[in-house]
Coordinates of C-alpha atoms and ligand atoms in Angstrom, one line a residue:
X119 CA 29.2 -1.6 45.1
X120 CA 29.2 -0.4 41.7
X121 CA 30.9 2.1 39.7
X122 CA 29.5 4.9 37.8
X123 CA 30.4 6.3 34.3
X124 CA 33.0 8.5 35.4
X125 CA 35.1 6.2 37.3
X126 CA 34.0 6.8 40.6
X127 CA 32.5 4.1 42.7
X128 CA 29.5 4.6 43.7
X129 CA 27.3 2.6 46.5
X130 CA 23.7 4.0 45.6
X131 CA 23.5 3.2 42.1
X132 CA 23.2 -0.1 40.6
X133 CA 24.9 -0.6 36.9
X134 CA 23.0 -3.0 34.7
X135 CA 23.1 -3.7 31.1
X136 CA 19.8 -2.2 28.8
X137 CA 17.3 -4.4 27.3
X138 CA 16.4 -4.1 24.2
X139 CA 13.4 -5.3 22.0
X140 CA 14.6 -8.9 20.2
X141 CA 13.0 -7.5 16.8
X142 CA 10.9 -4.7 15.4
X143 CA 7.4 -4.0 16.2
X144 CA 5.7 -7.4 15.8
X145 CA 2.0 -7.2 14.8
X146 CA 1.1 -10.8 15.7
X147 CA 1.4 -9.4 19.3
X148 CA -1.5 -6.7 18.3
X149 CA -4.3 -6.2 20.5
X150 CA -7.1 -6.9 18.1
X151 CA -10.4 -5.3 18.7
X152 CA -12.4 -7.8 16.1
X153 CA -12.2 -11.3 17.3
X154 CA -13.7 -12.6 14.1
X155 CA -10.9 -11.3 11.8
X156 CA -8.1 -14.1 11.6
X157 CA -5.9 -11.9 9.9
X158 CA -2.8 -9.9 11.0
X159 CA -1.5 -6.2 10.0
X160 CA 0.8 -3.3 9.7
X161 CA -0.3 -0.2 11.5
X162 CA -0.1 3.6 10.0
X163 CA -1.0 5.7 7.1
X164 CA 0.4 6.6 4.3
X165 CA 3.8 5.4 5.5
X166 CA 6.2 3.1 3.6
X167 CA 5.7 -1.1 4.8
X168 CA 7.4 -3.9 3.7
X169 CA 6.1 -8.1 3.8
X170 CA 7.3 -11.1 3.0
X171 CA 6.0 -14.4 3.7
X172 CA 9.1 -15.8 3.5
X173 CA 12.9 -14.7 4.8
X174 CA 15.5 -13.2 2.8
X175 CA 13.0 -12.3 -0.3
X176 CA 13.1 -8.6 -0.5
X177 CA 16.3 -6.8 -1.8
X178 CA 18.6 -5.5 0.3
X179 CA 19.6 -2.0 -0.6
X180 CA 17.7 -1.7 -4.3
X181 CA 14.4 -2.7 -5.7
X182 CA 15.3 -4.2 -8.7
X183 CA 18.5 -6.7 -8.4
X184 CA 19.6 -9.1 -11.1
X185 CA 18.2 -12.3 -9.4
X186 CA 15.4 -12.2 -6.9
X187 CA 15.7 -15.8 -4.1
X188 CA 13.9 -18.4 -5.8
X189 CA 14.1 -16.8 -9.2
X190 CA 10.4 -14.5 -8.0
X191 CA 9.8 -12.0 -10.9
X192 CA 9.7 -8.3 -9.7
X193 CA 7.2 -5.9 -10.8
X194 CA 6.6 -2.1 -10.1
X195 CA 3.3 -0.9 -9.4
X196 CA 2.9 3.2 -9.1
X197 CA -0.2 4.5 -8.0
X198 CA 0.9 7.9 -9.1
X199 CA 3.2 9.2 -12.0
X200 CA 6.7 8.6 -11.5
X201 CA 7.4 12.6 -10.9
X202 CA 4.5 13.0 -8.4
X203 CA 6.2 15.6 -5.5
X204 CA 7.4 13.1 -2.2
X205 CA 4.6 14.1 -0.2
X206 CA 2.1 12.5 -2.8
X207 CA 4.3 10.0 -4.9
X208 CA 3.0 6.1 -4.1
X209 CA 4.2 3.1 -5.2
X210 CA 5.1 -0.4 -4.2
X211 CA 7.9 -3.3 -5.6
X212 CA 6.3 -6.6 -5.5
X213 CA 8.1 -9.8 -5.9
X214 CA 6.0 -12.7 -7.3
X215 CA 5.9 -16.1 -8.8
X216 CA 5.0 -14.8 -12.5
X217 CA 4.0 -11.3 -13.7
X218 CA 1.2 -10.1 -14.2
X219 CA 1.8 -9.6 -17.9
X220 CA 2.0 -13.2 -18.2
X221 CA -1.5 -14.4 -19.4
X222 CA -3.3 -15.6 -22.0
X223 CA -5.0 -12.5 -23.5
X224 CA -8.0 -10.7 -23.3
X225 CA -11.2 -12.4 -23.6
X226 CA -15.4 -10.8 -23.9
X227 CA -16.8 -11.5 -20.4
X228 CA -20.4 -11.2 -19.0
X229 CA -20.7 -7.4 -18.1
X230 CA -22.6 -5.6 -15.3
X231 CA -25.3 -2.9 -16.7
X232 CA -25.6 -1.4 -13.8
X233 CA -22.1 0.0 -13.3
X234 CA -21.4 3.5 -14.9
X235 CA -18.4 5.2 -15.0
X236 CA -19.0 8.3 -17.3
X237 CA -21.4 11.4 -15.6
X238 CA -21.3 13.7 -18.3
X239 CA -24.3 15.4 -18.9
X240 CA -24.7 14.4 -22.3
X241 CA -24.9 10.6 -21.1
X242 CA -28.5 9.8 -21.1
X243 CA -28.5 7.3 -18.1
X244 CA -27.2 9.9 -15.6
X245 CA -29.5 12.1 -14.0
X246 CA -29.5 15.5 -12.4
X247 CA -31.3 15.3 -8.7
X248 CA -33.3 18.6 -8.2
X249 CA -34.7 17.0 -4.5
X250 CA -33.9 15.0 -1.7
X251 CA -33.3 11.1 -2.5
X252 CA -34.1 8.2 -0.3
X253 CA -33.6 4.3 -1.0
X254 CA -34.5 1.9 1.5
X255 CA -31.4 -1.0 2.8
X256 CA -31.2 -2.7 -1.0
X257 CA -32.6 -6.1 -1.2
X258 CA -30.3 -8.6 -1.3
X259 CA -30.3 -11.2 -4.5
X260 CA -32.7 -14.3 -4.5
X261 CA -31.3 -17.3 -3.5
X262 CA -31.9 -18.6 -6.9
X263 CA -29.3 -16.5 -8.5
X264 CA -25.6 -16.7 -8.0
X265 CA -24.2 -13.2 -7.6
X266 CA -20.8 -12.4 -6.6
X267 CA -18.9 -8.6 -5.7
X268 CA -18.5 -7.9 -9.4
X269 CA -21.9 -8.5 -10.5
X270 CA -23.4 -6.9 -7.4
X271 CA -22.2 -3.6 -7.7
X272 CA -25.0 -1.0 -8.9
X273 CA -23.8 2.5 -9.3
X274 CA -26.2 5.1 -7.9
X275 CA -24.3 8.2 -8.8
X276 CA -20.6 10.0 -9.5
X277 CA -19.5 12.9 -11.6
X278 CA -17.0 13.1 -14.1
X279 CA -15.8 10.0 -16.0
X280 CA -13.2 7.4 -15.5
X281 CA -11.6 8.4 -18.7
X282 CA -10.5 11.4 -17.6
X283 CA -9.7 10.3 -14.1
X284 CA -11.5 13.1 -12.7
X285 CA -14.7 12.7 -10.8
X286 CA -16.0 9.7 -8.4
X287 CA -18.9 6.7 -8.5
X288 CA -21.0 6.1 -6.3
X289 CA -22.0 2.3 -5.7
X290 CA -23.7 0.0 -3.2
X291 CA -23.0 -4.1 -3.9
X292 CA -25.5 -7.1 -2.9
X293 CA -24.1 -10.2 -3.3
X294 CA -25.0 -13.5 -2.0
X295 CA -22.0 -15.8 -4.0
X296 CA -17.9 -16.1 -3.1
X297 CA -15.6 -15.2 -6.0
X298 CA -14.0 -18.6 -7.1
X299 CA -10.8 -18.3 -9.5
X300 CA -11.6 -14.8 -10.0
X301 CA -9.9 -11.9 -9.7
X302 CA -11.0 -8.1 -9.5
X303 CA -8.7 -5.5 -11.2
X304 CA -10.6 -1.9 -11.1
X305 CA -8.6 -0.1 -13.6
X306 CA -10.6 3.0 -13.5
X307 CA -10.0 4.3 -9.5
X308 CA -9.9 3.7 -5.8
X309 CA -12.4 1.4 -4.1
X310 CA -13.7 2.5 -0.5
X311 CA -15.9 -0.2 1.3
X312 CA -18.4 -0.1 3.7
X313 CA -19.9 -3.4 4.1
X314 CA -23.3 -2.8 6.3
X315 CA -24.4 -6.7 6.3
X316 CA -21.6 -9.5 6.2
X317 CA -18.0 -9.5 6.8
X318 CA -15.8 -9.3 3.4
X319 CA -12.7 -11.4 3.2
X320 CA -10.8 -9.5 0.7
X321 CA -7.7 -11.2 -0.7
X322 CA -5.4 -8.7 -2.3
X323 CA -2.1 -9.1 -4.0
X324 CA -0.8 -8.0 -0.9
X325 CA -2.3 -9.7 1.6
X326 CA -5.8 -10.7 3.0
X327 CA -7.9 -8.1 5.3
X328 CA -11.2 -9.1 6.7
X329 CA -14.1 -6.5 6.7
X330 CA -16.7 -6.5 9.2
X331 CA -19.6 -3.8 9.2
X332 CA -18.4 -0.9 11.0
X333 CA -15.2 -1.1 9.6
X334 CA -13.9 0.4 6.2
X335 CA -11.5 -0.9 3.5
X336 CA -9.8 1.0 0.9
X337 CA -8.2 -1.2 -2.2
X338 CA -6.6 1.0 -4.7
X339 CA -6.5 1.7 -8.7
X340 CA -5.1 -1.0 -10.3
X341 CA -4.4 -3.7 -7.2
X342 CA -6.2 -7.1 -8.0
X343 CA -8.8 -8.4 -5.3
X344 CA -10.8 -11.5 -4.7
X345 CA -14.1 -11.0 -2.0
X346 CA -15.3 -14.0 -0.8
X347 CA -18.7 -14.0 1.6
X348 CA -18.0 -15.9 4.4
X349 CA -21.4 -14.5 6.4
X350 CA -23.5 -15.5 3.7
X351 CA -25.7 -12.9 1.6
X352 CA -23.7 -9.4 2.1
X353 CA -24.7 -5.8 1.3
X354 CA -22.3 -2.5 1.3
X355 CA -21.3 1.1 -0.5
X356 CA -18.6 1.5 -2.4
X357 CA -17.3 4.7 -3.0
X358 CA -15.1 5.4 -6.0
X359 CA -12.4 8.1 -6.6
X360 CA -11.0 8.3 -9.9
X361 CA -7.6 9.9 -10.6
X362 CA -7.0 10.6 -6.3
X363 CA -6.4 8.9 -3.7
X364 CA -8.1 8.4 -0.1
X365 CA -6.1 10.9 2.5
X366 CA -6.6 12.0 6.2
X367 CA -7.7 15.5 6.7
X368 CA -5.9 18.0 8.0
X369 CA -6.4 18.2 12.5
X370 CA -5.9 22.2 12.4
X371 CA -6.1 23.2 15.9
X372 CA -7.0 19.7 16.9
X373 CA -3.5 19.6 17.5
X374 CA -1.3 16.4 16.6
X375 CA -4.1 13.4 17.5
X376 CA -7.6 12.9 17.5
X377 CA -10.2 11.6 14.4
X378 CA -8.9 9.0 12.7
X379 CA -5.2 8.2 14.3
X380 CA -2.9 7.1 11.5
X381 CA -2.0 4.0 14.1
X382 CA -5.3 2.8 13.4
X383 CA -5.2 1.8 9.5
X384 CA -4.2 -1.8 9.6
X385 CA -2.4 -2.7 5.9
X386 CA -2.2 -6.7 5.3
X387 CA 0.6 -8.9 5.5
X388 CA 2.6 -10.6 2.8
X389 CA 0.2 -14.0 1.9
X390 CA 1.1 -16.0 -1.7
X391 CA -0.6 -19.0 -2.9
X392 CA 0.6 -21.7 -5.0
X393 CA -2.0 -22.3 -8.0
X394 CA -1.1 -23.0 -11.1
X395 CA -4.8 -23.5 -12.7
X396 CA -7.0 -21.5 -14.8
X397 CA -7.7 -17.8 -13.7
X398 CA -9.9 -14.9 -14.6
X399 CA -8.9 -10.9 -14.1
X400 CA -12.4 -9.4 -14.7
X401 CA -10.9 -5.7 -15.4
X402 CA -12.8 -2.3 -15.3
X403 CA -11.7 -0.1 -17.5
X404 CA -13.9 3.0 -18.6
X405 CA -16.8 1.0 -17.0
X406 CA -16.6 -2.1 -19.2
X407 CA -15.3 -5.7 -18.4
X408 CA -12.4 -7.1 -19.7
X409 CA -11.2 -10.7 -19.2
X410 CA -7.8 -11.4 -18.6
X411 CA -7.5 -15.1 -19.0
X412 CA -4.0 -16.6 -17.0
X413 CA -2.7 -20.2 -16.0
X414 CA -2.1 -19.0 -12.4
X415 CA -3.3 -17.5 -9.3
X416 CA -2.9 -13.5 -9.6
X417 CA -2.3 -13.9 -5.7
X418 CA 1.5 -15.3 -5.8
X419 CA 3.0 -12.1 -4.1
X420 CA 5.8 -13.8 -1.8
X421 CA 6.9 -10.3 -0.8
X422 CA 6.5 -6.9 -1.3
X423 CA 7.3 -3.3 0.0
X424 CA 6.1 0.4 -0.5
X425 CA 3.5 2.8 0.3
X426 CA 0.9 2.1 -2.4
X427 CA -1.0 -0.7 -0.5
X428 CA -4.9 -1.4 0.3
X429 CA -5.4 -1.0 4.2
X430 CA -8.9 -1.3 6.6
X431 CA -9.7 1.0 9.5
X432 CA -12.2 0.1 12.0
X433 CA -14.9 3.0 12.8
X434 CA -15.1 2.0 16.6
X435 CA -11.7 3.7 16.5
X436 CA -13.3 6.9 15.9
X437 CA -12.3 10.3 18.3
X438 CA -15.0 11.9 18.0
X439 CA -14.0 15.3 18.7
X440 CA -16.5 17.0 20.5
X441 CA -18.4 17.4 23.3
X442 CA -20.3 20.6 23.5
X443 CA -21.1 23.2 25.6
X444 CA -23.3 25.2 23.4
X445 CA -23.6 25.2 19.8
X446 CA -22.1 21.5 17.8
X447 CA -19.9 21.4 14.8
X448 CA -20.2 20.9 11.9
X449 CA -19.7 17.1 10.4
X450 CA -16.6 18.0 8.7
X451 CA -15.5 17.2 12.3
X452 CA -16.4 13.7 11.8
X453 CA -14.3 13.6 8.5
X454 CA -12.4 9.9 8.6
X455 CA -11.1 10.4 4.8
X456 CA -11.3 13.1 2.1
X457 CA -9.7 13.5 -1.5
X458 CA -8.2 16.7 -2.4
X459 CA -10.0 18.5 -5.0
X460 CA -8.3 20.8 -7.6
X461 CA -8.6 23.6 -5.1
X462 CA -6.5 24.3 -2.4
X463 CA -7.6 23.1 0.9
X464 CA -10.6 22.3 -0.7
X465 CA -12.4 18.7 -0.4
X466 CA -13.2 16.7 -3.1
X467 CA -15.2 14.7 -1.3
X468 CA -15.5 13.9 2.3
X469 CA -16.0 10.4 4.0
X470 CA -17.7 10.6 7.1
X471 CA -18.8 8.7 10.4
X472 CA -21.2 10.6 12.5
X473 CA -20.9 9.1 16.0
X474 CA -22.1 9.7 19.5
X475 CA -21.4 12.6 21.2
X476 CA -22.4 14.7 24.2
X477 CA -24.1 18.1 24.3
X478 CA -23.6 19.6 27.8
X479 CA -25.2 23.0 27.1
X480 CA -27.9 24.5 29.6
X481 CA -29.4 27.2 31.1
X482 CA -28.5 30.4 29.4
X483 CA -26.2 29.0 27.0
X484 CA -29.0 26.5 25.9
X485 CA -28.9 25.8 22.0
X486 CA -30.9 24.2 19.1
X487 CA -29.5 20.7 19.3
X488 CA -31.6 19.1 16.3
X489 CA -29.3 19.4 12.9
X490 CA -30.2 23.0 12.2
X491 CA -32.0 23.8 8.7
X492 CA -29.3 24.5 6.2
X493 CA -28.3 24.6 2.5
X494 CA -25.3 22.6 2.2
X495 CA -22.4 23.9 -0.3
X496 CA -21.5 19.7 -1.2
X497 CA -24.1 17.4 -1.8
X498 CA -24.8 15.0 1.0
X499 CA -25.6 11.1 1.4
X500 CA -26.4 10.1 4.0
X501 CA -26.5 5.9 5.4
X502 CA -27.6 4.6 8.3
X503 CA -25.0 2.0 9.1
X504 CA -25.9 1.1 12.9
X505 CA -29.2 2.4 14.5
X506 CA -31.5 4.6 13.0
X507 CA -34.0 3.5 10.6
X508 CA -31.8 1.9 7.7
X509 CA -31.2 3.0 4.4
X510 CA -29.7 6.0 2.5
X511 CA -31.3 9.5 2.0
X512 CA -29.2 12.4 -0.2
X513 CA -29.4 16.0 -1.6
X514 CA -27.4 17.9 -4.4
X515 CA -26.1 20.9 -3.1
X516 CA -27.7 23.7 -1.9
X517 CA -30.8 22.2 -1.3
X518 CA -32.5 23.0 2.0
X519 CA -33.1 20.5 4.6
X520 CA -33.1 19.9 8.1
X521 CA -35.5 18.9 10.9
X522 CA -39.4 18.2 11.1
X523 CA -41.6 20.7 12.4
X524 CA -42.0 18.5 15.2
X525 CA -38.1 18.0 15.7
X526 CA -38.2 21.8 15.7
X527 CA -40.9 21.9 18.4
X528 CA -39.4 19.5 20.4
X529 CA -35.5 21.1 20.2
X530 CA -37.0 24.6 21.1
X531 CA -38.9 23.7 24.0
X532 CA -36.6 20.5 25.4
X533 CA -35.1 20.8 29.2
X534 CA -31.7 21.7 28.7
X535 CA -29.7 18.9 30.5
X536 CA -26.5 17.5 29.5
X537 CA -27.6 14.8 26.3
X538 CA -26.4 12.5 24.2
X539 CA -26.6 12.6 20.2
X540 CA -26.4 9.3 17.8
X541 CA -26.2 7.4 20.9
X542 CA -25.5 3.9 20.2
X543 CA -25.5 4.9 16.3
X544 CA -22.7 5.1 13.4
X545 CA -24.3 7.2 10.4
X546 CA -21.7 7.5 6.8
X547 CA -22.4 10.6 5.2
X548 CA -20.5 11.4 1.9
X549 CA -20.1 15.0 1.0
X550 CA -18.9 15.3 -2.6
X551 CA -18.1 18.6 -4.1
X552 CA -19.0 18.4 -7.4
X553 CA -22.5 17.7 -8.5
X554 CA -23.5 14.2 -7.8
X555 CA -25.9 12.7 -11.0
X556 CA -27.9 9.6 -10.6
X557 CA -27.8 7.0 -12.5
X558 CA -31.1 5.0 -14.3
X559 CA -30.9 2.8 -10.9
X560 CA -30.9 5.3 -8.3
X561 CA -34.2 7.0 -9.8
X562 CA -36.2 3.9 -10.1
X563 CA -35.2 2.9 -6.6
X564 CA -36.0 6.6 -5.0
X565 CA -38.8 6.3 -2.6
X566 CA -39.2 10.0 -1.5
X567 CA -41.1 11.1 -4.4
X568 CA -42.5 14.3 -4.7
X569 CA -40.9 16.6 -2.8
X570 CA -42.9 16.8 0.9
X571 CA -45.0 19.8 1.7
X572 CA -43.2 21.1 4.8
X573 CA -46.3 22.3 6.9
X574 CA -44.4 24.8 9.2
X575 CA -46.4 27.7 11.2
X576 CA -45.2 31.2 10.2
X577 CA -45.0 31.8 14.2
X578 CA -43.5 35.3 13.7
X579 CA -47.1 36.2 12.1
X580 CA -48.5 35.6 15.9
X581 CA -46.5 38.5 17.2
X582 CA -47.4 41.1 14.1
X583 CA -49.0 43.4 16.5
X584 CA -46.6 43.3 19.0
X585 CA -43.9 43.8 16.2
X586 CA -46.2 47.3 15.0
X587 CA -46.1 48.2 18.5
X588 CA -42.4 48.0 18.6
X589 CA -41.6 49.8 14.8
X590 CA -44.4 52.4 15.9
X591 CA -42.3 53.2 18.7
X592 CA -39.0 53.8 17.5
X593 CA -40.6 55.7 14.5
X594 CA -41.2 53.6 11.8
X595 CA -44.1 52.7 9.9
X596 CA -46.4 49.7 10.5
X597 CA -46.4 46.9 8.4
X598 CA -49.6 45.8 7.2
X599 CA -49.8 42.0 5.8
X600 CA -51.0 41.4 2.0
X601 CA -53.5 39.3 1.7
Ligands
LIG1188 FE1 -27.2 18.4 5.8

């Protein structure tokens, strides 16, 4: 017998206490889809997370106290001006062993040659692309050479300049060699990778995240990094953003889920070192190297919180979302990130993973399945990441493309049955707004050369006297063909 919470007794309904959770969400309990990533993370996106590798570090109730525990050094990183509106503003408090203004100045370092950061027109090594571009997987760096993330980059493209903080890069990386005690600080804008051979163990003042192919990592402006190789030899894009940040587009009538669910961007957990030997922070700024020389490790971040912090997605996580009955979407569908151009609802550029998806369409309601021909307003890159033949193909904007005449052939006379598209495949495509130039690089390495004579049959000419037949009869002239 038991009584209820009015006072009466009641003999149906057993009382008990509640049970609650013994802490907050705990991602060491996280069901991990990668087994080989030994790391764990905070889920969402764009929300604000808090670390720290050791109890009772982070301030209670301010940012900035008089005495941090163990006498830590706090330091404010914003990854957008202090008066950015809520909905945009990022930032993060980090609480460290020593600052990061304490080193021992700035020091000429081995540059790369290959990386650009400035697309204006009047630069000489940038190039404008008037037809499609293709470049075959990158060969990776002879064994004979020691070449680490920093000095495997090799921009292809971008737009604007760093300078400005308008416009984007476009990179791949080979590499083949672990950073030691070296540190990356990219000055100039925020790093998306795509590894597409090797996993990338990425230390971050923040944490560590591991990187397979397949998944994507974004490390922001101005947020030191170490990649170490531990697959061996290791190839990948990176795409650049200067001035913006990475955000998730819009789901529109999608409704509330469905792409790229915010639950699904993993950020990394507080991880500090204890190092107190020589350091280098190879720093980008307009493009150049700069080496700032320090008696520490620039990964001594005991705790940390905020909203400005590099995170990885993995693309198996995908929705894709559709499944067609007659005529598919357009990639925009497929969108997984996007920067917001100066123009309202308006892409900057567009990150993309095209995935499998069914196309149910048949009888009557039969459509053209093959990419249809098209002239694109953004230019488009295109990378085969899983399946498909390898490599990178691209167009500026506007210029025409689509299928063979034999994919034409074969997608207008094809039994229409219920089929799959990309099975088994995960293809990136970029779509960036703005004109995309080429670098010196990304000409030499084109392999499409000349533009292709497309030999299509004029099939309408076939039917020219059945088309007479059919103006003669509702009163209008013949056409006769010129020679
Ligand atoms: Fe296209």
């Amino acid at each position: 017998m038991s009584k209820t919470t009015n006072g009466k007794t009641n003999d149906s309904v057993q009382i008990t206490a509640g049970a609650s959770a013994q802490s907050g969400f705990d991602t060491t309990g996280y069901a991990k889809t990668r087994k080989d990533d030994p790391y764990i993370y905070q889920v969402g996106f764009g929300n604000q997370f808090a670390s720290q590798a050791l109890p009772g570090v982070l301030p209670e109730g301010q940012n900035s106290p008089q005495n941090v525990k163990y006498g830590l050094y706090i330091e404010g990183l914003n990854g957008t001006p202090f008066t950015a509106p809520r909905v945009s503003n990022q930032r993060t408090w980090i609480y460290r062993i020593l600052p990061s203004v304490s080193h021992d100045g700035v020091f000429p370092t081995k540059q790369n040659p290959y990386l650009i950061s400035d697309f204006s027109p009047s630069n000489p090594h940038v190039h404008v692309n008037g037809t499609q571009v293709t470049w075959k997987p990158f060969a990776l760096p002879a064994a004979t050479e020691k070449v680490d993330f920093i000095h495997g980059l090799r921009t292809l493209g971008g737009n604007g300049t760093a300078a400005s903080r308008e416009g984007m890069g476009y990179h791949i990386y080979t590499a083949n060699t672990s950073m030691e005690k070296t540190a990356f600080l990219n000055n100039d804008g925020d790093f998306l990778i795509v590894p597409d051979l090797g996993r990338l163990d990425i230390q971050t003042e923040f944490g560590r995240m591991m990187v397979a192919p397949g998944e994507i990592a974004v490390v922001q402006t101005g947020i030191k990094f170490k990649v170490s190789l531990p697959d061996g030899p290791s190839r990948g894009s990176v795409y650049e953003v200067y001035g913006a940040h990475f955000q998730l587009p819009e789901l529109g009538p999608l409704g509330a889920n469905g792409m790229a669910n915010v639950r699904d961007f993993e950020h990394p957990v507080a991880s500090f070192d204890v190092d107190q030997t020589a350091w280098s922070v190879i720093t980008k700024i307009g493009g150049t190297l700069f080496d700032y020389r320090q008696n520490h490790t620039p990964f001594d971040v005991v705790a940390w919180h905020g909203n400005y912090v590099p995170y990885k997605y993995d693309l198996d996580n995908f929705i894709v979302a559709q499944a067609v009955n007659k005529d598919h979407t357009d990639p925009s569908v497929f969108c997984v990130l996007r920067v917001q151009s100066k123009y309202p609802g308006i892409s900057f550029v567009e990150f993309c993973a095209l995935k499998e998806f069914l196309n149910t369409s048949a009888g009557p309601a039969g459509t053209f399945r093959p990419p249809y021909f098209h002239r694109n307003n953004a230019a488009e890159y295109v990378s085969f990441l899983k399946g498909g033949p390898g490599g990178t193909f691209g167009y500026s904007g506007f210029t025409p493309h689509g299928p063979t005449e034999a994919q034409w052939q074969e997608g207008i006379n094809e039994e229409m049955v219920p089929k799959k598209y990309y099975e088994g495949m995960v293809v990136i495509l970029i779509e960036p707004y703005q004109m995309l130039l080429l670098t010196d690089f990304a000409v030499q390495c084109n392999e499409h050369g000349e533009s292709p004579i497309q030999p299509f049959t004029p099939n309408f000419i076939k039917h020219l006297d059945s088309v007479n037949d059919e103006l003669k009869a509702s009163g209008r002239a013949a056409i006769t063909p010129q020679a």
